[in-house]
Structures are given as C-alpha cells and as structure tokens.
Coordinates of C-alpha atoms in Angstrom, one line a residue:
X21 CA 181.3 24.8 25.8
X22 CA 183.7 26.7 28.0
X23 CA 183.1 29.8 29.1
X24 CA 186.1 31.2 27.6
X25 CA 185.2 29.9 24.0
X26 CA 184.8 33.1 22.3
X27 CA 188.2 34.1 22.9
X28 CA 188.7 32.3 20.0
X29 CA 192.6 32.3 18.1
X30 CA 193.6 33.5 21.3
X31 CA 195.2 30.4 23.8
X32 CA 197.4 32.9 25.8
X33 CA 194.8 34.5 26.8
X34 CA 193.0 31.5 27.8
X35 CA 195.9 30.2 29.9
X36 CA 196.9 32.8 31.9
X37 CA 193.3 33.2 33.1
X38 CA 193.5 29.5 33.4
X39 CA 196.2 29.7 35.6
X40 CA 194.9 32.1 37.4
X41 CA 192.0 30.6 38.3
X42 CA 194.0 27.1 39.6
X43 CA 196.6 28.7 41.4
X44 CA 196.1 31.4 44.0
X45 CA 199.6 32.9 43.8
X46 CA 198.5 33.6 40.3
X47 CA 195.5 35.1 41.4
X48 CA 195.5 39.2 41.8
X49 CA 192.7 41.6 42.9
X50 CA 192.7 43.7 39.9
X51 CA 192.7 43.2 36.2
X52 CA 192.9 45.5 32.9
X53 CA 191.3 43.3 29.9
X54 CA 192.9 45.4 26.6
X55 CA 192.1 45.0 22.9
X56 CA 190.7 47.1 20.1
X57 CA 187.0 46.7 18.8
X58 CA 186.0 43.1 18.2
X59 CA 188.5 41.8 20.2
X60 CA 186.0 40.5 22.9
X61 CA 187.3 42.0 25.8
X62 CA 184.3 42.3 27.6
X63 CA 183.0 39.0 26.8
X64 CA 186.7 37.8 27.8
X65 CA 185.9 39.8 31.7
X66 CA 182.7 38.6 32.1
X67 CA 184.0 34.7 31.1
X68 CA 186.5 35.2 33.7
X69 CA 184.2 36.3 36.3
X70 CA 181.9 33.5 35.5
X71 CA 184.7 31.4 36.5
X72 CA 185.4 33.2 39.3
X73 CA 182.3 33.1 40.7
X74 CA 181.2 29.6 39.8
X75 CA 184.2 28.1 41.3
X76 CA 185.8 27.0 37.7
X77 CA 183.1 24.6 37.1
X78 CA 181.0 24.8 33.6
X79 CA 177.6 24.5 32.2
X80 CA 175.5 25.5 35.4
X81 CA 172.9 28.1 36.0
X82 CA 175.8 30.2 38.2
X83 CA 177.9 30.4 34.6
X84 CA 174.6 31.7 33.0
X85 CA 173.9 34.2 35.3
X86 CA 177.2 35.6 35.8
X87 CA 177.4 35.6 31.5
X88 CA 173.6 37.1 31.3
X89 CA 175.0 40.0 34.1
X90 CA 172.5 38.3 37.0
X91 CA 174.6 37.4 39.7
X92 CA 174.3 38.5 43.1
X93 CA 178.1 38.5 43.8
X94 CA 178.3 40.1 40.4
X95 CA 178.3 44.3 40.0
X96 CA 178.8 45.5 35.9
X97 CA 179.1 48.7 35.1
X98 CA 178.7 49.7 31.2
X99 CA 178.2 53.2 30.6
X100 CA 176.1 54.5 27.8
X101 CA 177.7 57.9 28.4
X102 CA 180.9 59.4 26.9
X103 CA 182.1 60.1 30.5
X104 CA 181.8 57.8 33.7
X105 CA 181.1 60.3 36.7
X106 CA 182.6 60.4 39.7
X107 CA 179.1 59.7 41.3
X108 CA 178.5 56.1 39.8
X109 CA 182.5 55.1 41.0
X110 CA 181.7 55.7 44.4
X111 CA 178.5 53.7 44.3
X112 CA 180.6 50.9 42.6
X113 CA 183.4 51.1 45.0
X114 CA 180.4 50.9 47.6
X115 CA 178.6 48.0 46.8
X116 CA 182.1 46.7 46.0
X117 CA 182.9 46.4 50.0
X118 CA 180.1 44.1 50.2
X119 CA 180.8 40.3 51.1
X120 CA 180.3 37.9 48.3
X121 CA 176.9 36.4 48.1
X122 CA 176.7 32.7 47.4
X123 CA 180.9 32.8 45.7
X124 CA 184.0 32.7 46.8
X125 CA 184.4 35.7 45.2
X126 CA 182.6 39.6 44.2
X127 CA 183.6 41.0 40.8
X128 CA 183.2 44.1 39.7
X129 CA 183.4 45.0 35.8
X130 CA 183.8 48.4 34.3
X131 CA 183.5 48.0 30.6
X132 CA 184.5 51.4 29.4
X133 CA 187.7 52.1 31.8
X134 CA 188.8 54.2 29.6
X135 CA 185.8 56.5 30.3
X136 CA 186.9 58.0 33.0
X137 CA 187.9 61.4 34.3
X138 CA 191.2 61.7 36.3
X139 CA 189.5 62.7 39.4
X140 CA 186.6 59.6 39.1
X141 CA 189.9 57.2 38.3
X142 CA 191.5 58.6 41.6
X143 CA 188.2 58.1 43.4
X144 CA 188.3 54.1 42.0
X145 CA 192.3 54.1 43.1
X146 CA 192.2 53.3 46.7
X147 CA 189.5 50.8 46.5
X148 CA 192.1 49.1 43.9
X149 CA 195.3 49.4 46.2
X150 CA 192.9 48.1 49.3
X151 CA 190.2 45.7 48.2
X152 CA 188.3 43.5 50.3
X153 CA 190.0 39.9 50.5
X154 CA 187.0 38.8 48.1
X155 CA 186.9 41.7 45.7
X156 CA 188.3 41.4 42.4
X157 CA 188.1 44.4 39.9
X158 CA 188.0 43.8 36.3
X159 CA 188.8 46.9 34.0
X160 CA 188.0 46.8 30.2
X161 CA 190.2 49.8 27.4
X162 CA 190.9 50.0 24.1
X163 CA 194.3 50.2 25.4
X164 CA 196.6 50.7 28.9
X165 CA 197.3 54.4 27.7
X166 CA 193.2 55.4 27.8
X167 CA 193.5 53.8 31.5
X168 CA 195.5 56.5 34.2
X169 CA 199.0 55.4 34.8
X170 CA 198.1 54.8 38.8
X171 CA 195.3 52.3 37.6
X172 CA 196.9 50.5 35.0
X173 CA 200.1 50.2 37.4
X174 CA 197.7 48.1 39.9
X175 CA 196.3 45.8 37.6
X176 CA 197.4 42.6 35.8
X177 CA 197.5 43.4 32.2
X178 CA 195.4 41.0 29.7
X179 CA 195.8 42.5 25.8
X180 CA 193.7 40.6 24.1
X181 CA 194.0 40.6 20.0
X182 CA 191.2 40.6 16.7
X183 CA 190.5 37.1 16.0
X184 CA 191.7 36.0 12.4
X185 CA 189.0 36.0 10.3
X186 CA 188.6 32.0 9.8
X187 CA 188.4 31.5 13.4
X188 CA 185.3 33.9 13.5
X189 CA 183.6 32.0 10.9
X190 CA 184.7 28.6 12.4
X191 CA 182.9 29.9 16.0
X192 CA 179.9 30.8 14.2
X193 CA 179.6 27.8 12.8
X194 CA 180.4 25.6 15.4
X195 CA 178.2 27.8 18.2
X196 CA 175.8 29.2 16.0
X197 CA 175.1 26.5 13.6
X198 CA 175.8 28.7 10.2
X199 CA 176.6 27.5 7.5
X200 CA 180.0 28.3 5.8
X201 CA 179.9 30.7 3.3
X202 CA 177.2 32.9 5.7
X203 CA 179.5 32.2 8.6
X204 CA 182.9 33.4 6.1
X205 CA 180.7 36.2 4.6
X206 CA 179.7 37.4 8.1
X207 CA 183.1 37.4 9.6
X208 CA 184.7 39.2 6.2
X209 CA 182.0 41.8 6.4
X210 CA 182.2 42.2 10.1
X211 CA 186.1 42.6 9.8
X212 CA 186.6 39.7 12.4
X213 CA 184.6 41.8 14.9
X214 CA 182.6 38.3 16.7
X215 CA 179.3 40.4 17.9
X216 CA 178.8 42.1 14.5
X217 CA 179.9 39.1 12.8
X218 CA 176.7 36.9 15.2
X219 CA 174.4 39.7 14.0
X220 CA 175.3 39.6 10.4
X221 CA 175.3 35.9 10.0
X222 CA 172.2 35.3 11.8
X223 CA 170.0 38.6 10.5
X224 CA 168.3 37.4 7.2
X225 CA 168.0 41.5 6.0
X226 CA 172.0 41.9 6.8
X227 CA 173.2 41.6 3.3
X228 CA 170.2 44.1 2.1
X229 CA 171.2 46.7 5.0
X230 CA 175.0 46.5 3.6
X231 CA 174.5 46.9 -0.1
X232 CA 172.0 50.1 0.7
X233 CA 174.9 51.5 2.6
X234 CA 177.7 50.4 -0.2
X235 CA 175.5 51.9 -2.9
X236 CA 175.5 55.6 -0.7
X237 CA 178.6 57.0 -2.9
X238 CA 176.9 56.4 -6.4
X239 CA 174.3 58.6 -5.3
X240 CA 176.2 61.6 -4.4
X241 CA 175.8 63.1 -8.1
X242 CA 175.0 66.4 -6.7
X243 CA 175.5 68.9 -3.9
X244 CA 171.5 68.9 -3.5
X245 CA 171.7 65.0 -3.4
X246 CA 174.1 64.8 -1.3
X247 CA 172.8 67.0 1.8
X248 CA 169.2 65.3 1.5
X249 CA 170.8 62.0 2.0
X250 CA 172.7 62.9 4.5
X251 CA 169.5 63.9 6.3
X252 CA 167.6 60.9 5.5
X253 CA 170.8 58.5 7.0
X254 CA 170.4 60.7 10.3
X255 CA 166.7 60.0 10.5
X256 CA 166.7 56.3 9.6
X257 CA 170.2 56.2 11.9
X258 CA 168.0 58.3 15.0
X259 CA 164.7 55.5 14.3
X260 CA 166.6 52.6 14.0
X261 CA 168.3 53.7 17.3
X262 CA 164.5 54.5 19.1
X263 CA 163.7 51.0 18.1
X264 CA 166.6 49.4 19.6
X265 CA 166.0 51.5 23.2
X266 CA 162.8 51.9 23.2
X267 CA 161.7 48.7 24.8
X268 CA 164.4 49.4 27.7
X269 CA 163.3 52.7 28.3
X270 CA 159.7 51.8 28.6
X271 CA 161.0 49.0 31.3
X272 CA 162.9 51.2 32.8
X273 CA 160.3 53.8 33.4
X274 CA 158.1 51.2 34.7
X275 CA 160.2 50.0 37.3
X276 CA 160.8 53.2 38.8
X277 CA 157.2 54.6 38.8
X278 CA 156.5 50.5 40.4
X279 CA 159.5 51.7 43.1
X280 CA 158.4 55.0 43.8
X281 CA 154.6 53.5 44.1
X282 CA 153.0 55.4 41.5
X283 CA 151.7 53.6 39.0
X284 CA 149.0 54.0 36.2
X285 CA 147.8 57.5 35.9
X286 CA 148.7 58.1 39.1
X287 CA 150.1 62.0 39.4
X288 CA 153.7 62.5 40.1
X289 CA 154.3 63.6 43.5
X290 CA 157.1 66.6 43.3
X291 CA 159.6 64.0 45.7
X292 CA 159.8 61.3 43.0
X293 CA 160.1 64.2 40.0
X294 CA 164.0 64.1 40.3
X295 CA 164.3 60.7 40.3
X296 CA 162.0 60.4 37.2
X297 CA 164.1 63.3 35.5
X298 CA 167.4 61.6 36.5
X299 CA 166.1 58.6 34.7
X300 CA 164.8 60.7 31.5
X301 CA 168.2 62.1 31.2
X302 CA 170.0 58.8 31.2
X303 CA 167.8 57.6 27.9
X304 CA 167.9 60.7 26.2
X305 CA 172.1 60.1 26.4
X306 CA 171.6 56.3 25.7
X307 CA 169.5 57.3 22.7
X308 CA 172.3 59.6 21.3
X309 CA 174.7 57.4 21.9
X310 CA 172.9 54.6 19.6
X311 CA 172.1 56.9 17.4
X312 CA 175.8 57.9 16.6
X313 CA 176.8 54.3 17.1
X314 CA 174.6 53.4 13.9
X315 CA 176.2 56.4 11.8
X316 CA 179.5 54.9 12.6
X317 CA 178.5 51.7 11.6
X318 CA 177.5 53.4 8.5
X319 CA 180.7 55.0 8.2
X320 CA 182.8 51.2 9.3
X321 CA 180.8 50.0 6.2
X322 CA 182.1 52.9 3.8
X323 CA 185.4 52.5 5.1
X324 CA 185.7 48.8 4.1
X325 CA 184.8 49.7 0.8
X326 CA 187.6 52.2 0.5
X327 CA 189.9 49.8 1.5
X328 CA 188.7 47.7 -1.3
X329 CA 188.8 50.0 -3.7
X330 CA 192.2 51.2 -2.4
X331 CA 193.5 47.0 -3.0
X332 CA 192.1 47.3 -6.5
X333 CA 193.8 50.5 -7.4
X334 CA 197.1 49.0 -6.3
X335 CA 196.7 45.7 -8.1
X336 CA 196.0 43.5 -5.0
X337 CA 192.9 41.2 -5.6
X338 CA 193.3 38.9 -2.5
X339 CA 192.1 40.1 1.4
X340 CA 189.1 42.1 0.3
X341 CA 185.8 42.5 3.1
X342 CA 183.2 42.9 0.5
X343 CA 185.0 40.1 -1.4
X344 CA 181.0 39.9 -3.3
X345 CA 181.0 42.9 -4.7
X346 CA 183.7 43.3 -7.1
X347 CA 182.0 44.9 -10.0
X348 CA 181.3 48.0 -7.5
X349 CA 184.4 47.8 -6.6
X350 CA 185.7 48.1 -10.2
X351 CA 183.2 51.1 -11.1
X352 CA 184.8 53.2 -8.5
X353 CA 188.2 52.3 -8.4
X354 CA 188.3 53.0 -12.1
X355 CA 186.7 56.6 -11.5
X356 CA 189.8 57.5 -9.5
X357 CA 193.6 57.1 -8.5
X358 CA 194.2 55.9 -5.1
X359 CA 195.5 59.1 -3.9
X360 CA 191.9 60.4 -4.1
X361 CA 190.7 57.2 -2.3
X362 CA 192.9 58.0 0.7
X363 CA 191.6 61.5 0.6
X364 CA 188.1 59.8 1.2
X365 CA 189.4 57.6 3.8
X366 CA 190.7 60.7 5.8
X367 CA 187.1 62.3 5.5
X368 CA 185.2 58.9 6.8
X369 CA 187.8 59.4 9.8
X370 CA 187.3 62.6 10.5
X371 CA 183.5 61.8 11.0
X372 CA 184.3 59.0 12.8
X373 CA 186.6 61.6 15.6
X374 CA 183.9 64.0 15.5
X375 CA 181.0 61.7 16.7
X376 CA 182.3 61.5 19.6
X377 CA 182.2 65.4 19.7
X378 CA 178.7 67.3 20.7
X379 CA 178.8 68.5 16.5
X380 CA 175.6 68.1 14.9
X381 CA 175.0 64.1 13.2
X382 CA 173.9 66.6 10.8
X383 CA 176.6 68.4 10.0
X384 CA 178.6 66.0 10.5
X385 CA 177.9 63.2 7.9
X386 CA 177.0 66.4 5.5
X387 CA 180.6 67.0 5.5
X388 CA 181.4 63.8 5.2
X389 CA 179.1 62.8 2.0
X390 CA 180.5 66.4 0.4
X391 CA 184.2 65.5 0.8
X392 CA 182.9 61.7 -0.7
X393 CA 181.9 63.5 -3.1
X394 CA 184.6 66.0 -4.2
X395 CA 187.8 64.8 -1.7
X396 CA 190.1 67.3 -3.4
X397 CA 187.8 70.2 -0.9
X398 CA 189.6 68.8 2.0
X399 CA 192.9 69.7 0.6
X400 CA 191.8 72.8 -0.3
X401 CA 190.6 73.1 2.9
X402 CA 194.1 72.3 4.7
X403 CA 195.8 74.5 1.9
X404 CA 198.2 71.8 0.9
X405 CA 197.2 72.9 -2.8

C-alpha cells in the first residue's frame, strides 16, 4: 500500500506531495500540514517524510521506520505538554543542522505547531528562513491562524480535510480487514476521525465503553447523583489514563537510570537527581494530559448524542452517529425542545475549553453533568432570563 493511503478522500493532497516529491522545483524546505481533528495531518507528515527519506520508493524497511518514528535522518517532536518551550526548539533546530544519515534528506516534524509561544516560534524562525540544503521542516496545526504569521509565511501550505465517512469505513476494511457494518459503525461513531475509528473497529469492548458513556444523562436524577458520578468518570478517566502511560514511564525511567549507570537498587547520586526529576515532571504532565484527553473523549461521545437528539427534535432522521440507538434517542428528545438541547451542547463546550485550562477535572465535569442536568442554570447564570 502507499504510504500516503490514509489520506484517504483526499487526491489533492496526494498530488501536490506527489509532485513535490518528482520535481525539485516543486520541492520547498518548509511545510505547514493543516486540518481539524481526524483529518490525519500527522500521519499525512510522517507519509511524506517517509518518502522523502526513502527516496519515493515503497514497501521497504526505510518506509517502516520513518512511519514507526525510527529513522536516523528522522527528528519528531510531539509534545505531551500544553506549551512547547523554547528549550526543546533549540535542541530541534540543533540536531536539525545535522547532515542526513543514510537519505537524501533530514526531516524534522513538529506535531503540535500550534503549541508554541511567540518567543519559541521566533527561536524556530531563522532555522526556517536558512535551513541546511538537506533539511526539510514539517509543521502540523489545527489551522494557519494557531501557527505565527512569520512561520506560516515560510511554509508551503497543505490543508488537509475530514474524510467522508464511507471512505473511513472503506480504509478499514480494505487495511484492516473489518467487516462492513463494524467498519461503517466505527467510522459513524468515530465521526470520520481514522485513528479513533481503527480503535473502535478493532476493540471488541468499544461498543460497551460507548453505551456506558451514552447512558451518563439518564442517571443524573439528582444533584447527589450527579456530583458522585462526576467523581467516579474522573477516577476511571485518571486509571484508564495510568494504564495507557504506565508501561512508557516505567521504560522511560529505566533507560535513564541504564544512562546515568545506576541501576537496581543502586542509590541515586545527587548529579543524576535533576535529571531523574526532569524526567518525573515530564510523566506527571503526560499523565494529565491523558487523563483530560479521556474526559474529552467522554464529552465527544455526549456531544454526538446531542446532535442526535437535536436531528430528532427537528424532524431529520438521516446523518445520525449513534444511528443504533434510536430508542435513546427518542426517550430524550421527547423530554425536551431543542432549545434546551442546545443549551446542553453549549455546556459539553464549555468543558471541553476549560480542559485545556489548569481548572479542577473535578469541577469541571461537575459543572458540566449539573448544567446536563438542569441547562436552563446556565442561562440563569448569563442572566439572559
């Protein structure tokens, strides 16, 4: 399969790397890969730096590596922080003056563009304007306006778009060997989102994890109710998030202590006591950053169900995600109008903005399950009654 076979629905895209790749006046030392959530843009970066480095050709161990992040001539940085500091750019643009190794060519991906400070985006600037004749940047954003003007301005722009949702289903099935209604009920679910849409179709407990999370807003009968299973959904969102990192951090750790040559229960000289705090550090922020990426998962999945109850309320019976569940769907449509709906829309939202805030998870899906509960608070809360 080509390298650039996820980028699936999306032929543009495909062909002006293409051309780029086969003709050297197409060819530029800086690119900005753009696209919402689920639009692939960092699988669509590291496919073009697989072809970079391997020299266009496919299905060879270079490909692989350069896909699996392994590749000497190869530096990726993705951040599990909600800012990029200034002091991992310069090691970047460091190991970025560095001849390619075994390629034509040295790439250098930054996933989370985007994440950025003005002053680390400056720092990144000249090495943009005055690359090494091999170098080739590749910057991934939601969009060009979460990239500095002075970046963007430098780059080749590559907006990338959400695959429709039958050309999800047809990759899974083609790639991933699933059969068609999992590989349409994964890519409905998923919203057309290809990573979440793999996981779904290929994660036998998938369908059980989404009905739990559909079934939250019949169990908000009380105030009481409410706040203890807000707690619970933080706990299980804060395990589920250990058990992801855990494995990672416990190989991280390992390497290090293996590095600094102490190893076993060997006592930590005070010299390698930063380094091993450094490192702590980084978890701890990886683990929070998992953690609030499950409760927004949680919160995607209550969102899609507003929509479809929003669709029933307004007569509309085609389009829906959770196409399955259409008695749920009546129950609470039928509770309501849709101008309470949209109320609870705007509070799943707002939860959304403030995870990426330092607010409590806490407090913050609290408030969220309240206003699920009783919407009409937030107005009162505004004042607009």
């Amino acid at each position: 399969m080509s390298v650039f076979d996820e980028l699936v629905g999306q032929d543009d895209v495909v062909k002006q790397l293409g051309y780029a790749l086969d003709s050297p006046a197409a060819m530029t030392h800086a690119w900005l890969f753009t696209g919402p959530p689920g639009s692939g843009r960092s699988n669509a970066a590291r496919a073009f730096a697989a072809a970079l480095i391997s020299g266009g050709t496919e299905s060879n161990d270079v490909t692989a590596r350069v896909l699996s992040g392994h590749h000497e001539s190869l530096t990726i940085m993705s951040t599990q922080k909600s800012v990029i500091s200034i002091e991992e750019v310069r090691e970047l643009v460091s190991k970025a003056q560095a001849s390619p190794v075994n390629s034509k060519w040295r790439v250098v991906i930054i996933e989370d563009a985007d994440r950025m400070m003005e002053r680390t985006s400056n720092v990144l600037l000249k090495a943009i304007e005055e690359p090494p004749p091999g170098t080739v940047w590749l910057l991934c954003a939601p969009s060009p306006i979460d990239v500095l003007t002075t970046i963007r301005s430098r780059c080749r722009p590559v907006r990338l778009r959400i695959p429709s949702r039958d050309a999800v289903a047809q990759l899974l099935m083609q790639r991933d060997n699933v059969s068609e209604d999992r590989a349409r009920w994964a890519a409905a679910v998923a919203q057309n989102h290809i990573g979440r849409a793999k996981y779904l179709a290929l994660n036998e407990s998938a369908d059980a994890e989404r009905k739990q999370i559909l079934a939250i807003p019949g169990k908000l009968t009380s105030v009481g109710a409410t706040i203890r299973l807000a707690g619970r959904i933080v706990d299980n969102a804060a395990e589920t998030a250990k058990s992801r990192v855990e494995e990672r951090n416990a190989s991280e750790r390992a390497q290090l202590l293996s590095t600094l040559g102490v190893e076993g229960e060997k006592t930590i000289p005070p010299s390698a006591r930063a380094q091993i705090r450094k490192l702590e550090e980084e978890q701890k922020r990886r683990s929070v950053r998992a953690r609030n990426d499950e409760l927004d998962r949680i919160f995607l999945e209550l969102m899609s169900l507003y929509r479809d109850i929003l669709m029933y309320q307004l007569g509309i019976r085609e389009g829906w995600i959770n196409a399955g569940e259409v008695d749920l769907i009546a129950e609470q449509a039928n509770r309501d109008g849709p101008d309470t709906t949209l109320l609870r829309i705007d509070a799943i939202t707002e939860a959304r903005q403030r995870l990426q805030t330092n607010m409590s998870p806490v407090l913050i899906v609290e408030a969220a399950f309240v206003l699920l509960s009783n919407p009409w608070l937030q107005e009162d809360r505004t004042g607009a009654i």
